[in-house]
């Protein structure tokens, strides 16, 4: 028997997802939650084997932190309204887990949950993007450049990055120019997006 928690943005959606499992004798829905803190609290009170989580359209930094924390507790099957390369890369590296489109059918969701419960990793090709040919690095990032890119992904400015790494802002600007060139990126935001898609940085 697979014990499953469900998290979705609305009671109606929670109910529709729970209905997918009502005729499945091998899966028992332990309950539903609307937010990450509530889900974490419920899991603490009543442990389960895994969780099915529908992601909102725009994921905040705090939501990503919650996801990382939950991934360390149990396998997750995530439903996403749009491609999520960063989440795809994290599940691919840590597995088992699953990533499907929010529009996935009940049959697909049930299949994914059962597969992940068996230790497999399941991806919907439309919910994950692989790096395209124009995102292949012309040259590998140095360890320091990779560190700067991770801090850029956290939303840190040049001054903050310089302070955290103990180097000058001028040096940070030099590293960023180098990162943009190696990734073929037009801006800092583009560099972060390309870094996530290529797996150079994670959530």
mmCIF file of C-alpha atoms in Angstrom:
data_model
loop_
_atom_site.group_PDB
_atom_site.id
_atom_site.type_symbol
_atom_site.label_atom_id
_atom_site.label_comp_id
_atom_site.label_asym_id
_atom_site.label_seq_id
_atom_site.Cartn_x
_atom_site.Cartn_y
_atom_site.Cartn_z
ATOM 1 C CA UNK A 1 0.000 0.000 0.000
ATOM 2 C CA UNK A 2 1.320 3.451 -0.973
ATOM 3 C CA UNK A 3 0.369 6.229 1.457
ATOM 4 C CA UNK A 4 0.065 9.542 -0.412
ATOM 5 C CA UNK A 5 -0.364 13.194 0.572
ATOM 6 C CA UNK A 6 -1.823 15.598 -2.005
ATOM 7 C CA UNK A 7 -1.144 19.343 -2.231
ATOM 8 C CA UNK A 8 -2.981 21.620 -4.689
ATOM 9 C CA UNK A 9 -3.869 25.343 -4.781
ATOM 10 C CA UNK A 10 -7.627 24.894 -4.234
ATOM 11 C CA UNK A 11 -10.003 22.493 -2.455
ATOM 12 C CA UNK A 12 -11.677 21.708 -5.786
ATOM 13 C CA UNK A 13 -8.368 20.706 -7.362
ATOM 14 C CA UNK A 14 -7.384 18.710 -4.269
ATOM 15 C CA UNK A 15 -10.642 16.799 -4.555
ATOM 16 C CA UNK A 16 -10.248 16.137 -8.284
ATOM 17 C CA UNK A 17 -6.736 14.756 -7.722
ATOM 18 C CA UNK A 18 -7.884 12.634 -4.783
ATOM 19 C CA UNK A 19 -10.679 11.170 -6.966
ATOM 20 C CA UNK A 20 -8.013 9.770 -9.308
ATOM 21 C CA UNK A 21 -7.085 7.287 -6.587
ATOM 22 C CA UNK A 22 -10.495 6.320 -5.187
ATOM 23 C CA UNK A 23 -10.658 3.146 -7.245
ATOM 24 C CA UNK A 24 -6.965 2.337 -6.787
ATOM 25 C CA UNK A 25 -6.602 -0.313 -4.099
ATOM 26 C CA UNK A 26 -2.813 0.091 -3.981
ATOM 27 C CA UNK A 27 -2.820 3.824 -3.122
ATOM 28 C CA UNK A 28 -4.255 5.402 0.021
ATOM 29 C CA UNK A 29 -4.699 9.208 0.112
ATOM 30 C CA UNK A 30 -3.786 10.325 3.637
ATOM 31 C CA UNK A 31 -5.164 13.838 3.173
ATOM 32 C CA UNK A 32 -4.747 17.118 1.319
ATOM 33 C CA UNK A 33 -3.037 20.468 1.871
ATOM 34 C CA UNK A 34 -3.116 23.853 0.168
ATOM 35 C CA UNK A 35 0.359 25.197 1.099
ATOM 36 C CA UNK A 36 3.866 23.841 1.699
ATOM 37 C CA UNK A 37 3.908 24.692 5.447
ATOM 38 C CA UNK A 38 0.596 22.874 5.979
ATOM 39 C CA UNK A 39 1.815 19.866 3.998
ATOM 40 C CA UNK A 40 5.077 19.725 5.976
ATOM 41 C CA UNK A 41 3.134 19.886 9.236
ATOM 42 C CA UNK A 42 0.757 17.106 8.150
ATOM 43 C CA UNK A 43 3.659 14.905 7.056
ATOM 44 C CA UNK A 44 5.244 15.441 10.471
ATOM 45 C CA UNK A 45 2.063 14.260 12.182
ATOM 46 C CA UNK A 46 1.229 11.413 9.798
ATOM 47 C CA UNK A 47 4.186 10.174 7.714
ATOM 48 C CA UNK A 48 3.503 8.843 4.223
ATOM 49 C CA UNK A 49 5.453 7.224 1.408
ATOM 50 C CA UNK A 50 5.287 10.139 -1.015
ATOM 51 C CA UNK A 51 3.441 13.311 -2.034
ATOM 52 C CA UNK A 52 1.661 14.558 -5.167
ATOM 53 C CA UNK A 53 2.081 18.329 -5.502
ATOM 54 C CA UNK A 54 0.579 20.679 -8.075
ATOM 55 C CA UNK A 55 2.828 23.695 -8.564
ATOM 56 C CA UNK A 56 1.512 27.228 -9.020
ATOM 57 C CA UNK A 57 2.216 29.069 -12.268
ATOM 58 C CA UNK A 58 4.983 31.198 -10.763
ATOM 59 C CA UNK A 59 7.233 29.525 -8.199
ATOM 60 C CA UNK A 60 8.754 31.856 -5.595
ATOM 61 C CA UNK A 61 12.187 31.371 -4.035
ATOM 62 C CA UNK A 62 10.538 30.199 -0.808
ATOM 63 C CA UNK A 63 8.486 27.638 -2.749
ATOM 64 C CA UNK A 64 11.688 26.264 -4.290
ATOM 65 C CA UNK A 65 13.206 25.987 -0.819
ATOM 66 C CA UNK A 66 10.151 24.068 0.398
ATOM 67 C CA UNK A 67 10.403 21.731 -2.587
ATOM 68 C CA UNK A 68 14.059 20.992 -1.872
ATOM 69 C CA UNK A 69 13.252 20.284 1.776
ATOM 70 C CA UNK A 70 10.376 17.966 0.880
ATOM 71 C CA UNK A 71 12.458 16.149 -1.749
ATOM 72 C CA UNK A 72 14.849 15.211 1.051
ATOM 73 C CA UNK A 73 11.975 13.747 3.076
ATOM 74 C CA UNK A 74 10.220 11.649 0.448
ATOM 75 C CA UNK A 75 9.748 11.069 -3.288
ATOM 76 C CA UNK A 76 7.514 13.649 -4.990
ATOM 77 C CA UNK A 77 5.384 13.605 -8.122
ATOM 78 C CA UNK A 78 5.023 17.205 -9.289
ATOM 79 C CA UNK A 79 2.418 18.652 -11.647
ATOM 80 C CA UNK A 80 3.612 21.790 -13.421
ATOM 81 C CA UNK A 81 1.692 24.197 -15.710
ATOM 82 C CA UNK A 82 4.849 24.918 -17.707
ATOM 83 C CA UNK A 83 8.260 23.330 -18.376
ATOM 84 C CA UNK A 84 10.471 23.318 -15.264
ATOM 85 C CA UNK A 85 14.059 22.536 -16.360
ATOM 86 C CA UNK A 86 15.533 23.249 -12.905
ATOM 87 C CA UNK A 87 13.112 20.886 -11.167
ATOM 88 C CA UNK A 88 13.650 18.323 -13.922
ATOM 89 C CA UNK A 89 17.417 18.444 -13.374
ATOM 90 C CA UNK A 90 17.078 18.098 -9.609
ATOM 91 C CA UNK A 91 14.744 15.098 -9.813
ATOM 92 C CA UNK A 92 16.940 13.520 -12.491
ATOM 93 C CA UNK A 93 19.970 13.767 -10.211
ATOM 94 C CA UNK A 94 18.338 12.814 -6.907
ATOM 95 C CA UNK A 95 15.379 10.560 -7.929
ATOM 96 C CA UNK A 96 13.097 8.754 -7.568
ATOM 97 C CA UNK A 97 10.449 11.318 -8.461
ATOM 98 C CA UNK A 98 8.159 12.512 -11.189
ATOM 99 C CA UNK A 99 7.340 15.639 -13.188
ATOM 100 C CA UNK A 100 4.159 15.861 -15.277
ATOM 101 C CA UNK A 101 2.098 18.609 -16.874
ATOM 102 C CA UNK A 102 -0.768 19.960 -14.772
ATOM 103 C CA UNK A 103 -3.067 18.802 -17.575
ATOM 104 C CA UNK A 104 -1.981 15.168 -17.156
ATOM 105 C CA UNK A 105 -4.850 12.663 -17.057
ATOM 106 C CA UNK A 106 -5.808 10.688 -13.953
ATOM 107 C CA UNK A 107 -4.408 7.593 -15.638
ATOM 108 C CA UNK A 108 -1.027 9.284 -16.167
ATOM 109 C CA UNK A 109 -0.936 10.637 -12.603
ATOM 110 C CA UNK A 110 -1.764 7.258 -11.070
ATOM 111 C CA UNK A 111 0.838 5.568 -13.268
ATOM 112 C CA UNK A 112 3.471 8.137 -12.219
ATOM 113 C CA UNK A 113 2.688 7.755 -8.503
ATOM 114 C CA UNK A 114 2.883 3.945 -8.679
ATOM 115 C CA UNK A 115 6.094 4.058 -10.721
ATOM 116 C CA UNK A 116 7.793 6.485 -8.345
ATOM 117 C CA UNK A 117 6.638 4.404 -5.371
ATOM 118 C CA UNK A 118 8.466 1.494 -7.032
ATOM 119 C CA UNK A 119 11.689 3.525 -7.118
ATOM 120 C CA UNK A 120 11.488 4.839 -10.679
ATOM 121 C CA UNK A 121 11.781 8.361 -12.072
ATOM 122 C CA UNK A 122 9.023 9.524 -14.434
ATOM 123 C CA UNK A 123 9.017 12.565 -16.718
ATOM 124 C CA UNK A 124 6.467 13.973 -19.120
ATOM 125 C CA UNK A 125 8.529 15.177 -22.088
ATOM 126 C CA UNK A 126 6.396 18.326 -22.287
ATOM 127 C CA UNK A 127 7.134 19.235 -18.642
ATOM 128 C CA UNK A 128 10.928 19.178 -18.885
ATOM 129 C CA UNK A 129 13.318 20.862 -21.264
ATOM 130 C CA UNK A 130 16.731 19.540 -22.206
ATOM 131 C CA UNK A 131 19.464 22.026 -23.161
ATOM 132 C CA UNK A 132 19.176 23.014 -26.816
ATOM 133 C CA UNK A 133 22.145 22.846 -29.157
ATOM 134 C CA UNK A 134 22.744 26.592 -28.903
ATOM 135 C CA UNK A 135 23.190 26.246 -25.120
ATOM 136 C CA UNK A 136 26.223 24.007 -25.302
ATOM 137 C CA UNK A 137 29.070 25.724 -23.475
ATOM 138 C CA UNK A 138 31.828 27.130 -25.647
ATOM 139 C CA UNK A 139 34.080 26.682 -22.602
ATOM 140 C CA UNK A 140 33.524 25.219 -19.131
ATOM 141 C CA UNK A 141 32.839 27.618 -16.274
ATOM 142 C CA UNK A 142 35.568 27.894 -13.658
ATOM 143 C CA UNK A 143 34.603 26.946 -10.069
ATOM 144 C CA UNK A 144 34.510 30.668 -9.174
ATOM 145 C CA UNK A 145 32.284 31.488 -12.177
ATOM 146 C CA UNK A 146 29.922 28.648 -11.225
ATOM 147 C CA UNK A 147 29.770 30.095 -7.704
ATOM 148 C CA UNK A 148 28.973 33.567 -9.053
ATOM 149 C CA UNK A 149 26.264 32.107 -11.305
ATOM 150 C CA UNK A 150 24.653 30.335 -8.324
ATOM 151 C CA UNK A 151 24.588 33.633 -6.393
ATOM 152 C CA UNK A 152 23.077 35.399 -9.414
ATOM 153 C CA UNK A 153 20.350 32.735 -9.410
ATOM 154 C CA UNK A 154 19.659 33.607 -5.758
ATOM 155 C CA UNK A 155 19.021 37.205 -6.830
ATOM 156 C CA UNK A 156 22.206 38.660 -5.322
ATOM 157 C CA UNK A 157 23.615 41.928 -6.711
ATOM 158 C CA UNK A 158 27.262 42.584 -7.588
ATOM 159 C CA UNK A 159 28.005 44.265 -4.254
ATOM 160 C CA UNK A 160 26.495 41.427 -2.235
ATOM 161 C CA UNK A 161 28.301 38.777 -4.288
ATOM 162 C CA UNK A 162 31.608 40.614 -3.876
ATOM 163 C CA UNK A 163 31.071 40.818 -0.117
ATOM 164 C CA UNK A 164 30.143 37.140 0.208
ATOM 165 C CA UNK A 165 33.094 35.959 -1.870
ATOM 166 C CA UNK A 166 35.570 38.464 -0.422
ATOM 167 C CA UNK A 167 36.578 39.930 -3.788
ATOM 168 C CA UNK A 168 36.075 43.298 -5.505
ATOM 169 C CA UNK A 169 32.998 44.360 -7.484
ATOM 170 C CA UNK A 170 35.312 44.913 -10.463
ATOM 171 C CA UNK A 171 36.311 41.239 -10.320
ATOM 172 C CA UNK A 172 32.645 40.209 -10.066
ATOM 173 C CA UNK A 173 31.846 42.219 -13.206
ATOM 174 C CA UNK A 174 34.731 40.450 -14.966
ATOM 175 C CA UNK A 175 33.372 37.048 -13.925
ATOM 176 C CA UNK A 176 29.859 37.951 -15.088
ATOM 177 C CA UNK A 177 31.132 39.066 -18.505
ATOM 178 C CA UNK A 178 32.981 35.763 -18.804
ATOM 179 C CA UNK A 179 29.887 33.781 -17.765
ATOM 180 C CA UNK A 180 27.721 35.603 -20.318
ATOM 181 C CA UNK A 181 30.244 34.858 -23.044
ATOM 182 C CA UNK A 182 30.613 31.170 -22.209
ATOM 183 C CA UNK A 183 26.841 30.648 -21.949
ATOM 184 C CA UNK A 184 26.040 32.799 -24.978
ATOM 185 C CA UNK A 185 23.676 34.772 -22.753
ATOM 186 C CA UNK A 186 22.409 38.296 -23.424
ATOM 187 C CA UNK A 187 21.847 39.224 -19.772
ATOM 188 C CA UNK A 188 22.267 38.040 -16.199
ATOM 189 C CA UNK A 189 18.699 36.697 -16.215
ATOM 190 C CA UNK A 190 19.353 34.841 -19.469
ATOM 191 C CA UNK A 191 22.566 33.395 -18.005
ATOM 192 C CA UNK A 192 20.683 32.069 -14.970
ATOM 193 C CA UNK A 193 17.976 30.552 -17.198
ATOM 194 C CA UNK A 194 20.594 28.862 -19.389
ATOM 195 C CA UNK A 195 22.470 27.654 -16.311
ATOM 196 C CA UNK A 196 19.296 26.048 -14.955
ATOM 197 C CA UNK A 197 18.404 24.434 -18.279
ATOM 198 C CA UNK A 198 21.902 23.003 -18.727
ATOM 199 C CA UNK A 199 22.106 21.707 -15.164
ATOM 200 C CA UNK A 200 25.029 23.969 -14.197
ATOM 201 C CA UNK A 201 23.026 25.259 -11.262
ATOM 202 C CA UNK A 202 20.076 23.811 -9.387
ATOM 203 C CA UNK A 203 17.159 25.083 -7.370
#
